[in-house]
Amino acid sequence: DDLNRINFIDGDIALLEAIRFAKTNGTEVILASKVGYDKDRNPSTFRVVPHPRILDSNQTPYIAQVDISKDIDGIQRLYPIFNKVSMADTNYYYTLAVSSALRFRDIKDDKKPTVDFNNYSMNVGSNLDIPIYGRQQYFLINYYGPRSHSFKTFRKYPLVNILDTIDYLIGNLDSAFCFDSFIEEPDPIYKSQKDCESQEDYYWTTDYDSDWMDMYINPSHELYFIMKNKNPFKDKIVYIGTSLAEDHDFKDTPFLNYQGGTFPMPGVEVHANATQQILDQNYISYPLGMLAKESEYYILHFLIIAIITLFTLIVVIRLEPFTGFLFVVSELLVWLSFSIGLFFNDFIWMIKMIYNSIASNPWAINIPNFNESAVIPVIFPAAAVIIPYGINLSYKLIVESNNKRFLKESFGAYISPDLIDQMFDEKQEPKLGGDPGYHTMMFSDIASFSTFSEKLEAESLLRLLNEYLTAMTDILINNKGTLDKYIGDAIVAFYGAPIQIDDHEYLACRTALSMNQKLYELRQKWKSEGNQWPEIVHNMQHRIGINAGNIVVGNMGSEMKLNYTMTGDQVNLTARLESSAKQLGITIQVGENIYNKVKDRFIFRDLGKVIVVGRNQSLNVYELIANKNEISDDTKLLLDTFHKGLDFYHNQEWDKAIESFIKSDKLEEDFPGRKTNPSRVFIIRSKKFKDSPPGKDWDGTFALDSK
C-alpha cells in the first residue's frame, strides 16, 4: 500500500530540479545510458536513456554510455572511448569516463572522434588525444590500485552522509544500514566524543545527527568556517553508484587477487580509474604493438615469434629433455621478468621481491610515474618457447623410441636390456668396424656332444640343445654378458662391449658357476622325465674357458650383413683354455688375468704354467672351484693337498710330488664321464719329468700336445 501511494513522477521532478540547481551553480551533470536488447524490436538493439521528463528541459544533462565489455578471460583490461548501438548506427556515444573528462576539461565534443593510425591515437572533441589499443576504440586501463574499500584508491562516501543536512534527521538510522547497505566505509564509527580523533569524526557517528554535509555547505553550521575549504567534492568529478552485491556490477581486474584476498571492483570504480587516467594522461604504452590480426605490427610480431621459436629450437635440439626443460623455464622466467619490469619501469623487481621475502627491511619495488608503464606480449612469446620445446620433445621421444627398438632388435638376443638402455643413453650406434679394448671372453662346450648326436634323434637333439642353450644364454645375459655366437653346442661370449662395464672378470666367473648350477638342475629335470632321455643326457657335462685381454670387438662382415663379434689372439687363447680343460678333467679353466683380478672373491686351484697348442708363450692357468665362502672341508683338504704336491712339483722333488698327488687323487670328485682329474694329470707329468728331468732353469711350464 505504501508503494502504491508513492508518486515516482515526484522523484523525477526532484531529480530534474536538482540537475537544474547543479547546472545553475556551475556543476555539469552526466546521466548514464546503455545499449539494450529486445529480440522483438527491429533493430533489436537500442539505446536506453533516462526518461524524457528529465531530458526535455533547457537544462538537459549530458548522457554517457556505461557499457564496458570484459576480455575473453573475464578480466576488465580495456575501456571503450565510445560505443555504437549497432553496426549500422552512424552515431558515436562517448562513454562515461571520456564524457566526464571532456566536461571537466571544458573540451567541446562537437565533432566525431577521429583516429590517427600513424600514432595509434584517437582524437576526441576538439583537442583530447587518447592512445588506442590497436585499431579499436579502446585503451588499456592503467589501474591506480585495487578496489577502494580499505585500500582507499579513491575516496568513497556513503550516500547517507551526502543526504545528511539540516533538512534530514538521520541520527536514528542503524549504522549497518547507513554504511554497509550503501557502500563499505573503512573509517571507524565512533560512539563517543572522547574516542574520536577529530571533531569531524565525532559528527560522523550514528549516535548523533551530525548534519555531516552541512559542515561543508551551510554557513550556519558551527564547523562550516573550519571545513568549508575541506569540501571533499570541490573541483572533483563525483560518481554516484552502488556496490551492492544485488546489482551484479562487479568487475574482475588485474587487482582481483591482492595481498591474499579477492577483491572484485564495483563497476563505478572502473569508470573512476579510466577517468583519472584520461585526466592524468597516464596511459600504458605498448612498444611492440597489439598482438591481433588487425594490428599494423603483425610483421614485427611474426619476426619476434619466429626469432624466439628458432632460438629455442636451436638450443633445445642440442640438449637432453630435462636440461631443455630447465632452459625453457629459464627463458620463460626471463621474458616474464622483463615484461613485468617494463610495466613497473623496474627491471630488478624480482631481485627486490626475493630480497623482501628473506630480509626484514623491505626494498620497495618502483611505482612508475605517469606514462612510464609499458606492456609487451607475454602469451604468444611464451607459446613460441613452449611449442617448439614440445615439438622437439615429441620428436625426440618418437625417434628415441624407434632407435631403442632398433637397438633391441639388433642386440636383444645378444645382450641384456640394461646394456641396451645404456647403449642408447650413450648414443652408441652399430657401425662397420671394431673398437680395441680390454675385455673378458668366455667359451663353453658340451662334453662328448658327438655322442649325443649318435644317441638321439635329430628332433630330440635339437629340443635338448635349445633347452640347454636357452638356459645358459639367459644366465649370460642376466650377468651383462654379450652373446657372440653359437657354434653348434658351443657358446661364444664376451663382456665389456658394446658397453664398457666394470668388474667384467667377476661377472664372467659368476656366470660360469651359475651355468654349472643350472646344468645340475637340468640334469635333475631330465632324470625326472624318465626314459625320455638316455643316460648320457642325465650325466651331461660341459667345459668353460674364461680369459681376459686386449681384443677388437665390433661389427664385422660386409655392408650388406654385419656380425657383432670379437677377434684377436686372446680370443684363440680362451678357446684353448676351454678345450684343454678336457685334458685336466675340469669344468672351468681360467687364465692368469682373470685369477689376478678376482682371486679374493672365488676359490681357485692352481694348475701351473702351460703352453697351449699354437702359442709359444706360457701362462698360468687355474680351475675355478666356487665362490669364496662356499668351499666345503673336503674341497679345502683336496686343494691343500694338491697345492702341497704342486710345490714339490715346481721344486722338482718328484717322489714327494707324486706322493702328494696320489693323496689328492683320492679326494677328487668322481662323477660320470670324468676320465681323469688334475691330480692324475700331475702324477703322469711328475713321473715323466722324473725320468727326463727338465733342467735347473725350468720354470714349471708344461707344453700341451693337443687342443
XYZ file of C-alpha atoms in Angstrom:
707
model
C 0.000 0.000 0.000
C 2.841 2.383 0.798
C 4.347 1.709 -2.628
C 1.022 2.443 -4.306
C 0.925 5.847 -2.641
C 4.406 6.761 -3.914
C 4.371 9.083 -6.933
C 7.509 8.295 -8.909
C 6.896 11.363 -11.070
C 7.690 13.433 -7.996
C 11.070 11.701 -7.872
C 11.795 12.566 -11.495
C 10.773 16.172 -10.859
C 13.011 16.322 -7.801
C 15.913 14.928 -9.842
C 15.282 17.437 -12.621
C 15.242 20.293 -10.126
C 18.498 19.039 -8.639
C 20.080 18.902 -12.100
C 18.931 22.465 -12.846
C 20.256 23.648 -9.495
C 23.608 21.986 -10.125
C 23.999 23.407 -13.618
C 22.936 26.853 -12.460
C 25.732 26.694 -9.876
C 28.377 25.529 -12.391
C 28.229 21.763 -11.976
C 27.718 19.637 -15.059
C 25.611 16.520 -14.648
C 26.063 13.381 -16.716
C 23.445 10.663 -16.671
C 24.035 7.043 -17.633
C 22.769 5.217 -20.660
C 23.398 1.785 -22.060
C 22.626 -0.411 -25.035
C 19.501 -2.504 -24.598
C 18.355 -5.592 -26.440
C 14.868 -6.724 -27.396
C 14.531 -9.550 -29.881
C 11.038 -8.356 -30.819
C 12.291 -4.947 -31.927
C 13.846 -4.032 -35.235
C 16.635 -3.307 -34.871
C 16.925 -5.460 -31.783
C 19.483 -3.192 -30.116
C 18.619 0.272 -28.906
C 19.903 2.947 -26.583
C 18.396 3.028 -23.098
C 18.341 6.650 -21.864
C 16.733 8.448 -18.899
C 13.025 9.319 -19.070
C 12.159 12.197 -21.439
C 10.635 14.001 -18.480
C 14.188 14.529 -17.220
C 15.746 15.206 -20.598
C 13.107 17.598 -22.014
C 14.231 20.855 -20.460
C 16.519 23.764 -21.041
C 18.883 22.194 -18.506
C 19.206 18.867 -20.332
C 22.044 16.864 -18.737
C 24.731 15.079 -20.687
C 24.287 11.385 -21.342
C 27.164 8.896 -21.445
C 27.413 5.182 -22.074
C 28.318 2.928 -19.154
C 28.611 -0.289 -21.201
C 32.078 -1.804 -20.796
C 32.859 -5.299 -22.009
C 35.304 -7.752 -20.483
C 38.190 -9.534 -22.145
C 37.700 -13.115 -23.226
C 39.172 -14.331 -19.925
C 36.740 -12.207 -17.903
C 39.294 -9.580 -16.848
C 38.459 -5.897 -17.330
C 41.579 -4.532 -19.049
C 40.118 -2.340 -21.790
C 37.880 0.687 -21.664
C 35.912 1.926 -24.698
C 36.168 5.525 -25.839
C 32.732 5.380 -27.404
C 30.003 2.867 -28.118
C 27.646 2.368 -31.014
C 24.171 0.970 -30.703
C 24.601 -1.226 -33.778
C 26.928 -1.669 -36.706
C 24.542 0.335 -38.886
C 24.396 3.200 -36.404
C 26.374 6.235 -37.571
C 26.291 7.934 -34.182
C 29.092 7.719 -31.662
C 28.188 7.817 -27.985
C 31.015 8.660 -25.620
C 31.494 6.544 -22.549
C 31.228 7.882 -19.015
C 34.960 8.354 -18.408
C 35.522 10.162 -21.718
C 32.445 12.346 -21.348
C 33.425 13.216 -17.770
C 36.938 14.175 -18.812
C 35.605 16.352 -21.646
C 33.252 18.177 -19.276
C 35.913 18.547 -16.585
C 38.498 19.937 -19.030
C 35.822 22.033 -20.721
C 36.574 20.432 -24.081
C 33.910 20.634 -26.727
C 32.664 17.410 -28.252
C 31.101 18.909 -31.324
C 32.768 16.558 -33.773
C 33.049 12.844 -34.257
C 36.156 11.078 -32.952
C 38.898 10.535 -35.499
C 41.712 8.012 -35.485
C 45.370 8.793 -36.178
C 46.689 5.387 -37.209
C 50.236 6.698 -37.530
C 50.356 7.465 -33.828
C 47.683 4.973 -32.803
C 45.591 7.537 -31.016
C 42.025 8.816 -31.204
C 41.194 12.497 -31.197
C 38.125 13.165 -29.081
C 36.378 16.509 -29.019
C 38.463 19.492 -30.002
C 41.857 18.596 -28.540
C 41.836 15.421 -26.437
C 44.037 12.616 -27.740
C 43.674 9.146 -26.279
C 46.132 6.371 -27.279
C 44.167 3.422 -28.566
C 44.965 -0.234 -28.315
C 45.396 -1.335 -31.891
C 42.720 -0.345 -34.415
C 39.872 -0.498 -31.903
C 38.233 2.322 -29.967
C 39.669 1.042 -26.690
C 42.532 1.987 -24.420
C 44.242 -0.073 -21.736
C 43.147 0.824 -18.220
C 46.100 1.759 -16.040
C 44.557 0.924 -12.690
C 45.586 3.086 -9.767
C 45.088 0.284 -7.297
C 42.625 -2.341 -6.058
C 39.009 -1.567 -5.165
C 38.800 1.400 -2.838
C 37.316 -0.174 0.297
C 40.184 -0.435 2.826
C 42.804 0.354 0.187
C 41.340 3.849 -0.440
C 42.408 4.024 -4.075
C 39.595 6.556 -4.408
C 37.670 8.174 -1.570
C 34.215 6.716 -1.109
C 31.415 8.377 0.835
C 28.164 6.789 1.985
C 25.120 8.305 0.370
C 23.647 8.781 3.819
C 26.353 11.335 4.583
C 25.656 13.267 1.421
C 21.978 13.469 2.348
C 22.759 14.389 5.932
C 21.896 18.084 6.056
C 19.804 20.084 8.458
C 16.743 19.125 6.438
C 17.210 15.397 7.172
C 17.179 13.721 10.540
C 19.206 10.526 10.179
C 20.665 10.075 13.629
C 18.288 7.230 14.447
C 19.242 5.159 11.388
C 21.024 1.887 12.020
C 24.749 2.114 11.308
C 24.689 -1.075 9.288
C 22.059 0.497 7.054
C 23.987 3.734 6.794
C 27.289 2.211 5.880
C 27.101 -1.417 4.837
C 23.978 -1.211 2.703
C 25.154 1.705 0.602
C 28.909 1.460 0.497
C 31.653 -0.122 2.537
C 33.186 2.684 4.558
C 36.599 1.880 6.042
C 36.775 4.758 8.509
C 35.878 3.929 12.141
C 32.460 4.653 13.625
C 32.997 6.335 16.984
C 30.442 6.049 19.778
C 31.629 8.913 21.999
C 33.495 12.155 21.531
C 36.467 11.014 23.601
C 37.028 8.101 21.152
C 37.156 10.412 18.131
C 40.354 11.579 16.532
C 38.752 14.825 15.336
C 35.584 16.887 15.632
C 34.655 15.723 12.133
C 34.807 12.098 13.252
C 32.525 12.850 16.159
C 29.951 14.356 13.868
C 30.184 11.227 11.745
C 28.519 8.852 14.170
C 25.105 7.308 14.269
C 24.510 8.360 17.848
C 24.431 11.973 16.826
C 22.658 13.742 13.967
C 25.775 15.437 12.691
C 24.315 17.152 9.612
C 27.534 15.954 8.004
C 27.101 17.663 4.650
C 26.190 20.979 6.309
C 29.728 21.162 7.619
C 30.815 21.918 4.056
C 27.878 23.850 2.576
C 25.840 25.534 5.335
C 27.327 28.774 6.730
C 25.162 28.431 9.834
C 26.815 25.137 10.791
C 29.205 25.510 13.695
C 32.071 23.859 11.788
C 31.451 25.479 8.433
C 34.278 28.012 8.621
C 36.682 25.238 9.579
C 35.518 22.700 6.999
C 34.428 24.760 4.005
C 37.850 24.605 2.403
C 37.991 20.871 3.031
C 34.955 20.034 0.973
C 35.836 16.614 -0.467
C 33.783 17.281 -3.603
C 35.179 20.677 -4.534
C 36.712 20.667 -8.048
C 36.191 16.922 -8.291
C 34.388 14.556 -10.591
C 31.869 12.725 -8.438
C 30.355 9.419 -9.462
C 27.198 8.232 -7.756
C 26.805 4.480 -7.776
C 26.373 1.443 -5.593
C 28.451 -1.514 -4.594
C 25.520 -3.694 -3.688
C 26.073 -7.366 -4.481
C 22.489 -7.496 -5.741
C 23.380 -5.134 -8.590
C 25.821 -7.684 -10.076
C 28.020 -4.833 -11.225
C 31.416 -6.109 -10.133
C 34.391 -6.442 -12.462
C 37.424 -8.692 -12.242
C 40.507 -6.521 -12.643
C 44.254 -7.259 -12.517
C 43.921 -6.453 -8.782
C 41.326 -9.190 -8.266
C 43.712 -11.248 -6.140
C 45.658 -8.868 -3.964
C 47.520 -9.350 -0.684
C 45.956 -12.749 -0.168
C 42.369 -11.591 -0.707
C 39.856 -11.499 -3.551
C 38.600 -8.024 -4.410
C 36.288 -7.652 -7.406
C 35.841 -3.983 -8.252
C 32.459 -2.208 -8.435
C 31.766 -1.020 -11.956
C 31.610 2.614 -10.851
C 35.253 2.371 -9.734
C 36.319 1.063 -13.129
C 34.878 4.260 -14.617
C 36.724 6.254 -11.944
C 40.065 4.622 -12.826
C 39.550 5.265 -16.537
C 38.528 8.877 -15.894
C 41.536 9.597 -13.681
C 43.783 8.018 -16.292
C 42.456 10.320 -19.024
C 42.824 13.391 -16.803
C 46.401 12.444 -15.887
C 47.214 11.333 -19.424
C 48.635 8.294 -17.675
C 48.467 5.717 -20.441
C 50.101 2.351 -20.873
C 52.283 2.155 -23.946
C 52.821 -0.988 -25.970
C 56.099 -0.648 -27.875
C 55.589 -3.912 -29.742
C 52.023 -3.122 -30.662
C 48.903 -5.133 -30.074
C 49.018 -8.836 -30.823
C 45.968 -9.081 -33.041
C 45.265 -9.890 -36.656
C 44.216 -6.303 -37.320
C 47.421 -4.910 -35.820
C 49.828 -2.992 -38.035
C 52.651 -4.661 -36.128
C 51.939 -8.149 -37.381
C 55.216 -8.333 -39.349
C 57.190 -7.319 -36.261
C 55.245 -9.800 -34.171
C 55.886 -12.538 -36.697
C 59.618 -11.786 -36.647
C 59.754 -11.741 -32.850
C 57.881 -15.015 -32.549
C 59.971 -16.564 -35.341
C 63.231 -15.484 -33.681
C 62.159 -16.803 -30.272
C 60.933 -20.049 -31.817
C 64.094 -20.552 -33.866
C 66.384 -19.693 -30.960
C 64.535 -22.059 -28.635
C 64.528 -24.844 -31.199
C 68.254 -24.491 -31.960
C 69.113 -24.715 -28.273
C 66.749 -27.479 -27.132
C 67.689 -29.707 -30.075
C 71.175 -29.923 -28.603
C 70.037 -30.552 -25.037
C 68.706 -33.535 -23.188
C 64.967 -33.318 -22.399
C 65.417 -32.367 -18.745
C 68.158 -29.848 -19.487
C 65.973 -28.462 -22.261
C 63.105 -28.160 -19.795
C 65.292 -26.145 -17.420
C 66.362 -23.911 -20.303
C 62.759 -23.313 -21.380
C 61.690 -22.492 -17.823
C 64.606 -20.066 -17.539
C 63.715 -18.495 -20.865
C 60.102 -18.032 -19.774
C 61.151 -16.531 -16.449
C 63.476 -14.072 -18.184
C 60.752 -12.939 -20.579
C 58.156 -12.710 -17.812
C 60.554 -10.811 -15.566
C 61.409 -8.442 -18.399
C 57.759 -7.814 -19.258
C 56.823 -7.122 -15.632
C 59.904 -4.950 -15.222
C 58.859 -2.991 -18.297
C 55.461 -2.363 -16.742
C 56.962 -1.334 -13.396
C 59.838 0.505 -15.060
C 61.922 -1.528 -12.628
C 63.955 -4.377 -14.106
C 65.275 -5.648 -10.789
C 61.827 -6.098 -9.294
C 62.298 -9.848 -8.946
C 65.545 -9.374 -7.028
C 63.742 -6.950 -4.737
C 60.877 -9.385 -4.251
C 63.243 -12.216 -3.328
C 65.162 -9.889 -1.034
C 61.957 -8.772 0.665
C 60.978 -12.368 1.354
C 64.143 -13.003 3.378
C 65.073 -9.566 4.721
C 63.413 -7.611 7.498
C 63.812 -4.193 5.880
C 61.802 -4.088 2.634
C 63.284 -2.865 -0.618
C 60.457 -1.069 -2.357
C 59.561 -2.014 -5.902
C 59.375 1.001 -8.148
C 55.988 2.629 -8.778
C 56.172 4.044 -12.299
C 55.448 7.675 -12.991
C 52.785 8.742 -15.461
C 53.254 7.276 -18.933
C 56.168 5.089 -17.789
C 54.276 1.797 -17.862
C 54.570 -0.353 -20.950
C 53.268 -3.769 -21.856
C 54.666 -6.294 -24.270
C 53.111 -9.583 -25.389
C 53.604 -12.449 -22.959
C 51.360 -15.314 -24.042
C 52.425 -15.555 -27.686
C 56.175 -15.331 -26.947
C 55.671 -17.886 -24.182
C 53.912 -20.122 -26.687
C 56.832 -19.533 -29.061
C 59.037 -21.047 -26.357
C 56.789 -23.872 -25.176
C 55.552 -25.124 -28.555
C 58.987 -25.740 -30.162
C 60.131 -27.388 -26.954
C 57.059 -29.610 -27.018
C 57.563 -30.429 -30.696
C 61.239 -31.193 -30.144
C 60.437 -33.309 -27.094
C 57.792 -35.250 -29.005
C 60.160 -35.747 -31.926
C 62.921 -36.947 -29.626
C 60.582 -39.342 -27.867
C 59.463 -40.802 -31.184
C 62.995 -41.010 -32.591
C 64.410 -42.369 -29.355
C 61.658 -44.957 -29.199
C 62.463 -46.038 -32.753
C 66.198 -46.061 -32.038
C 65.732 -48.071 -28.877
C 63.516 -50.535 -30.718
C 66.184 -50.815 -33.424
C 68.866 -51.500 -30.823
C 66.718 -54.110 -29.143
C 66.032 -55.766 -32.475
C 69.755 -55.673 -33.300
C 71.176 -56.685 -29.934
C 68.259 -58.005 -27.897
C 69.238 -61.609 -28.467
C 72.851 -60.962 -27.521
C 72.956 -58.599 -24.544
C 70.782 -57.694 -21.565
C 68.075 -54.995 -21.726
C 70.057 -52.922 -19.219
C 73.018 -52.826 -21.574
C 70.751 -51.900 -24.472
C 69.412 -48.974 -22.443
C 72.961 -47.965 -21.594
C 73.952 -48.164 -25.257
C 71.029 -45.952 -26.105
C 71.793 -43.439 -23.365
C 75.402 -43.205 -24.531
C 74.293 -42.904 -28.169
C 76.365 -45.837 -29.387
C 75.091 -46.990 -32.745
C 76.159 -50.104 -34.636
C 78.756 -49.390 -37.295
C 81.073 -51.394 -39.513
C 84.446 -51.796 -37.858
C 85.732 -52.649 -34.416
C 86.948 -50.970 -31.279
C 90.002 -52.302 -29.444
C 89.711 -52.758 -25.718
C 90.325 -54.896 -22.687
C 87.537 -57.435 -22.346
C 86.688 -60.784 -20.804
C 85.951 -63.720 -23.115
C 84.112 -66.966 -22.468
C 83.843 -70.200 -24.425
C 81.656 -73.120 -23.355
C 81.114 -76.516 -24.945
C 79.146 -79.663 -24.126
C 81.453 -82.580 -23.359
C 81.233 -85.507 -25.827
C 78.494 -83.834 -27.826
C 79.150 -86.073 -30.827
C 77.979 -88.991 -28.699
C 74.698 -87.177 -28.085
C 74.214 -86.963 -31.847
C 74.588 -90.707 -32.093
C 72.157 -91.466 -29.277
C 69.336 -89.002 -30.070
C 67.031 -88.382 -32.977
C 67.579 -85.071 -34.711
C 64.351 -83.577 -33.347
C 65.112 -84.630 -29.770
C 68.688 -83.457 -30.081
C 67.510 -80.062 -31.286
C 64.990 -79.777 -28.449
C 67.621 -80.740 -25.893
C 70.164 -78.342 -27.315
C 67.681 -75.466 -27.422
C 66.723 -76.047 -23.803
C 70.354 -76.082 -22.737
C 71.407 -73.065 -24.802
C 68.382 -71.038 -23.703
C 69.102 -71.627 -20.026
C 72.806 -70.830 -20.375
C 72.213 -67.768 -22.543
C 69.730 -66.349 -20.046
C 72.369 -66.619 -17.338
C 74.924 -64.987 -19.609
C 72.709 -62.035 -20.489
C 71.486 -61.592 -16.919
C 75.123 -61.154 -15.933
C 75.629 -58.430 -18.570
C 77.428 -60.689 -20.970
C 77.226 -60.342 -24.744
C 76.441 -63.382 -26.840
C 78.806 -63.529 -29.784
C 77.540 -66.655 -31.491
C 76.551 -70.280 -31.196
C 78.825 -72.817 -32.829
C 76.797 -75.987 -32.696
C 76.618 -76.767 -28.983
C 79.259 -74.163 -28.104
C 78.587 -70.704 -26.709
C 80.951 -67.839 -27.532
C 80.550 -64.700 -25.441
C 82.372 -61.667 -24.100
C 81.962 -58.904 -21.531
C 82.573 -55.157 -21.562
C 81.224 -54.498 -25.068
C 79.333 -52.928 -26.722
C 79.100 -51.059 -23.407
C 82.065 -50.875 -21.099
C 81.225 -52.353 -17.708
C 83.212 -52.613 -14.521
C 84.079 -55.931 -12.940
C 83.605 -57.930 -16.146
C 86.096 -60.558 -14.909
C 83.951 -61.132 -11.833
C 80.755 -61.266 -13.870
C 82.226 -63.911 -16.165
C 83.248 -66.125 -13.233
C 79.844 -65.705 -11.633
C 78.254 -66.653 -14.945
C 80.319 -69.848 -15.192
C 79.435 -71.000 -11.676
C 75.761 -70.216 -12.319
C 75.934 -72.256 -15.520
C 77.296 -75.210 -13.568
C 74.456 -74.943 -11.074
C 71.905 -74.624 -13.861
C 73.290 -77.688 -15.641
C 72.917 -79.650 -12.401
C 69.251 -78.551 -12.229
C 68.711 -79.528 -15.859
C 70.184 -82.969 -15.229
C 67.770 -83.483 -12.345
C 64.915 -82.383 -14.577
C 65.915 -84.709 -17.382
C 66.243 -87.613 -14.960
C 62.750 -86.901 -13.657
C 61.393 -87.234 -17.197
C 62.142 -90.960 -17.118
C 63.005 -92.795 -20.305
C 62.521 -89.755 -22.477
C 66.264 -89.156 -22.319
C 69.122 -91.681 -22.341
C 71.651 -91.873 -19.504
C 74.175 -89.778 -21.382
C 71.766 -86.846 -21.124
C 71.295 -87.451 -17.398
C 75.078 -87.154 -16.982
C 75.691 -84.206 -19.333
C 78.809 -82.168 -18.552
C 80.232 -79.072 -20.152
C 83.534 -77.208 -20.163
C 84.090 -73.470 -19.857
C 87.144 -71.385 -20.621
C 87.489 -67.796 -19.394
C 90.207 -65.273 -20.170
C 90.730 -61.504 -20.220
C 92.879 -59.484 -22.584
C 93.069 -56.951 -25.365
C 90.838 -57.775 -28.323
C 88.869 -55.985 -31.021
C 85.071 -56.017 -30.759
C 82.686 -54.643 -33.356
C 80.581 -55.229 -36.428
C 82.481 -57.339 -38.879
C 81.418 -58.589 -42.250
C 80.130 -56.572 -45.193
C 77.930 -53.530 -45.677
C 75.093 -55.913 -46.518
C 75.444 -58.176 -43.480
C 77.118 -57.418 -40.182
C 78.070 -59.721 -37.342
C 78.865 -58.220 -33.965
C 81.797 -60.320 -32.823
C 85.308 -60.309 -31.382
C 88.713 -61.129 -32.779
C 92.284 -61.275 -31.571
C 94.959 -63.571 -30.181
C 93.343 -63.619 -26.734
C 90.159 -64.993 -28.279
C 92.061 -68.003 -29.593
C 93.730 -68.446 -26.212
C 90.343 -68.513 -24.487
C 89.171 -71.214 -26.882
C 92.281 -73.249 -25.972
C 91.510 -72.854 -22.267
C 88.086 -74.355 -22.828
C 89.318 -77.274 -24.915
C 92.361 -78.044 -22.735
C 90.098 -78.323 -19.693
C 89.216 -81.742 -21.104
C 92.815 -82.941 -20.613
C 92.662 -81.957 -16.948
C 89.173 -83.338 -16.352
C 87.888 -79.988 -15.020
C 84.814 -77.885 -15.802
C 86.032 -74.276 -15.658
C 89.541 -73.165 -16.580
C 90.600 -69.512 -16.400
C 93.649 -67.533 -17.422
C 96.013 -65.664 -15.125
C 94.464 -62.236 -15.865
C 91.135 -63.455 -14.535
C 92.743 -65.026 -11.471
C 94.759 -61.939 -10.583
C 91.628 -59.777 -10.750
C 89.178 -61.879 -8.708
C 91.318 -64.265 -6.621
C 89.966 -62.728 -3.418
C 86.354 -63.391 -4.394
C 86.486 -67.018 -5.598
C 88.235 -70.296 -4.789
C 90.745 -71.442 -7.427
C 93.067 -74.414 -7.933
C 96.483 -73.517 -9.322
C 97.188 -75.706 -12.354
C 100.669 -74.400 -13.084
C 102.099 -72.957 -16.269
C 101.226 -74.331 -19.666
C 101.890 -73.591 -23.295
C 98.749 -74.246 -25.290
C 98.823 -75.529 -28.828
C 99.535 -72.787 -31.333
C 101.311 -70.452 -28.877
C 104.901 -70.029 -27.764
C 104.314 -68.105 -24.546
C 103.364 -69.823 -21.338
C 100.669 -68.697 -18.928
C 99.413 -69.698 -15.543
C 96.058 -71.436 -15.598
C 93.581 -72.093 -12.807
C 90.487 -74.125 -12.106
C 87.532 -72.074 -10.831
C 86.062 -74.048 -7.925
C 83.439 -71.978 -6.091
C 82.557 -68.676 -4.503
C 84.829 -67.603 -1.671
C 82.539 -68.617 1.172
C 81.101 -71.776 -0.369
C 84.028 -74.199 -0.005
C 83.486 -77.455 1.867
C 86.001 -79.025 4.241
C 86.603 -81.880 1.807
C 87.342 -79.475 -1.027
C 89.635 -77.417 1.207
C 91.585 -80.578 2.147
C 91.797 -81.533 -1.530
C 93.212 -78.145 -2.510
C 95.691 -78.038 0.364
C 96.994 -81.491 -0.525
C 97.128 -80.723 -4.248
C 98.914 -77.376 -3.801
C 101.453 -79.041 -1.486
C 102.199 -81.530 -4.228
C 102.432 -78.666 -6.739
C 105.123 -77.038 -4.610
C 107.137 -80.289 -4.696
C 106.463 -80.423 -8.442
C 107.929 -76.942 -9.013
C 110.938 -77.803 -6.810
C 111.497 -80.940 -8.914
C 111.025 -83.170 -5.851
C 109.261 -85.733 -7.943
C 108.761 -88.532 -5.435
C 107.245 -86.200 -2.852
C 105.120 -84.614 -5.560
C 103.835 -88.000 -6.726
C 103.044 -88.981 -3.145
C 101.030 -85.786 -2.568
C 99.159 -86.072 -5.864
C 98.246 -89.688 -5.079
C 96.730 -88.472 -1.807
C 94.825 -85.649 -3.516
C 93.589 -88.045 -6.199
C 91.730 -89.954 -3.541
C 89.967 -86.717 -2.584
C 88.980 -85.753 -6.117
C 85.297 -85.764 -7.012
C 84.263 -88.658 -9.168
C 81.288 -88.206 -11.475
C 80.096 -89.998 -14.621
C 82.127 -89.181 -17.675
C 85.154 -87.909 -15.743
C 88.040 -89.954 -17.080
C 90.789 -88.011 -15.344
C 91.436 -85.171 -12.914
C 94.255 -82.686 -12.189
C 95.848 -84.963 -9.572
C 96.187 -87.847 -12.038
C 97.475 -85.499 -14.744
C 100.215 -84.188 -12.444
C 101.123 -87.739 -11.351
C 101.785 -88.555 -15.003
C 103.739 -85.309 -15.532
C 105.812 -85.868 -12.384
C 106.757 -89.373 -13.472
C 107.666 -88.089 -16.912
C 109.917 -85.367 -15.519
C 111.408 -87.826 -13.037
C 112.526 -89.959 -15.948
C 113.539 -86.964 -18.069
C 114.360 -84.018 -15.758
C 113.589 -80.614 -17.333
C 116.774 -78.943 -16.128
C 117.657 -76.400 -13.465
C 116.236 -73.434 -15.447
C 112.783 -74.999 -15.711
C 110.004 -72.617 -14.559
C 107.280 -75.238 -14.215
C 105.918 -74.855 -17.743
C 104.301 -77.825 -19.433
C 103.630 -77.784 -23.166
C 100.287 -79.253 -24.129
C 100.419 -81.542 -27.124
C 96.753 -81.286 -28.126
C 93.923 -78.770 -28.129
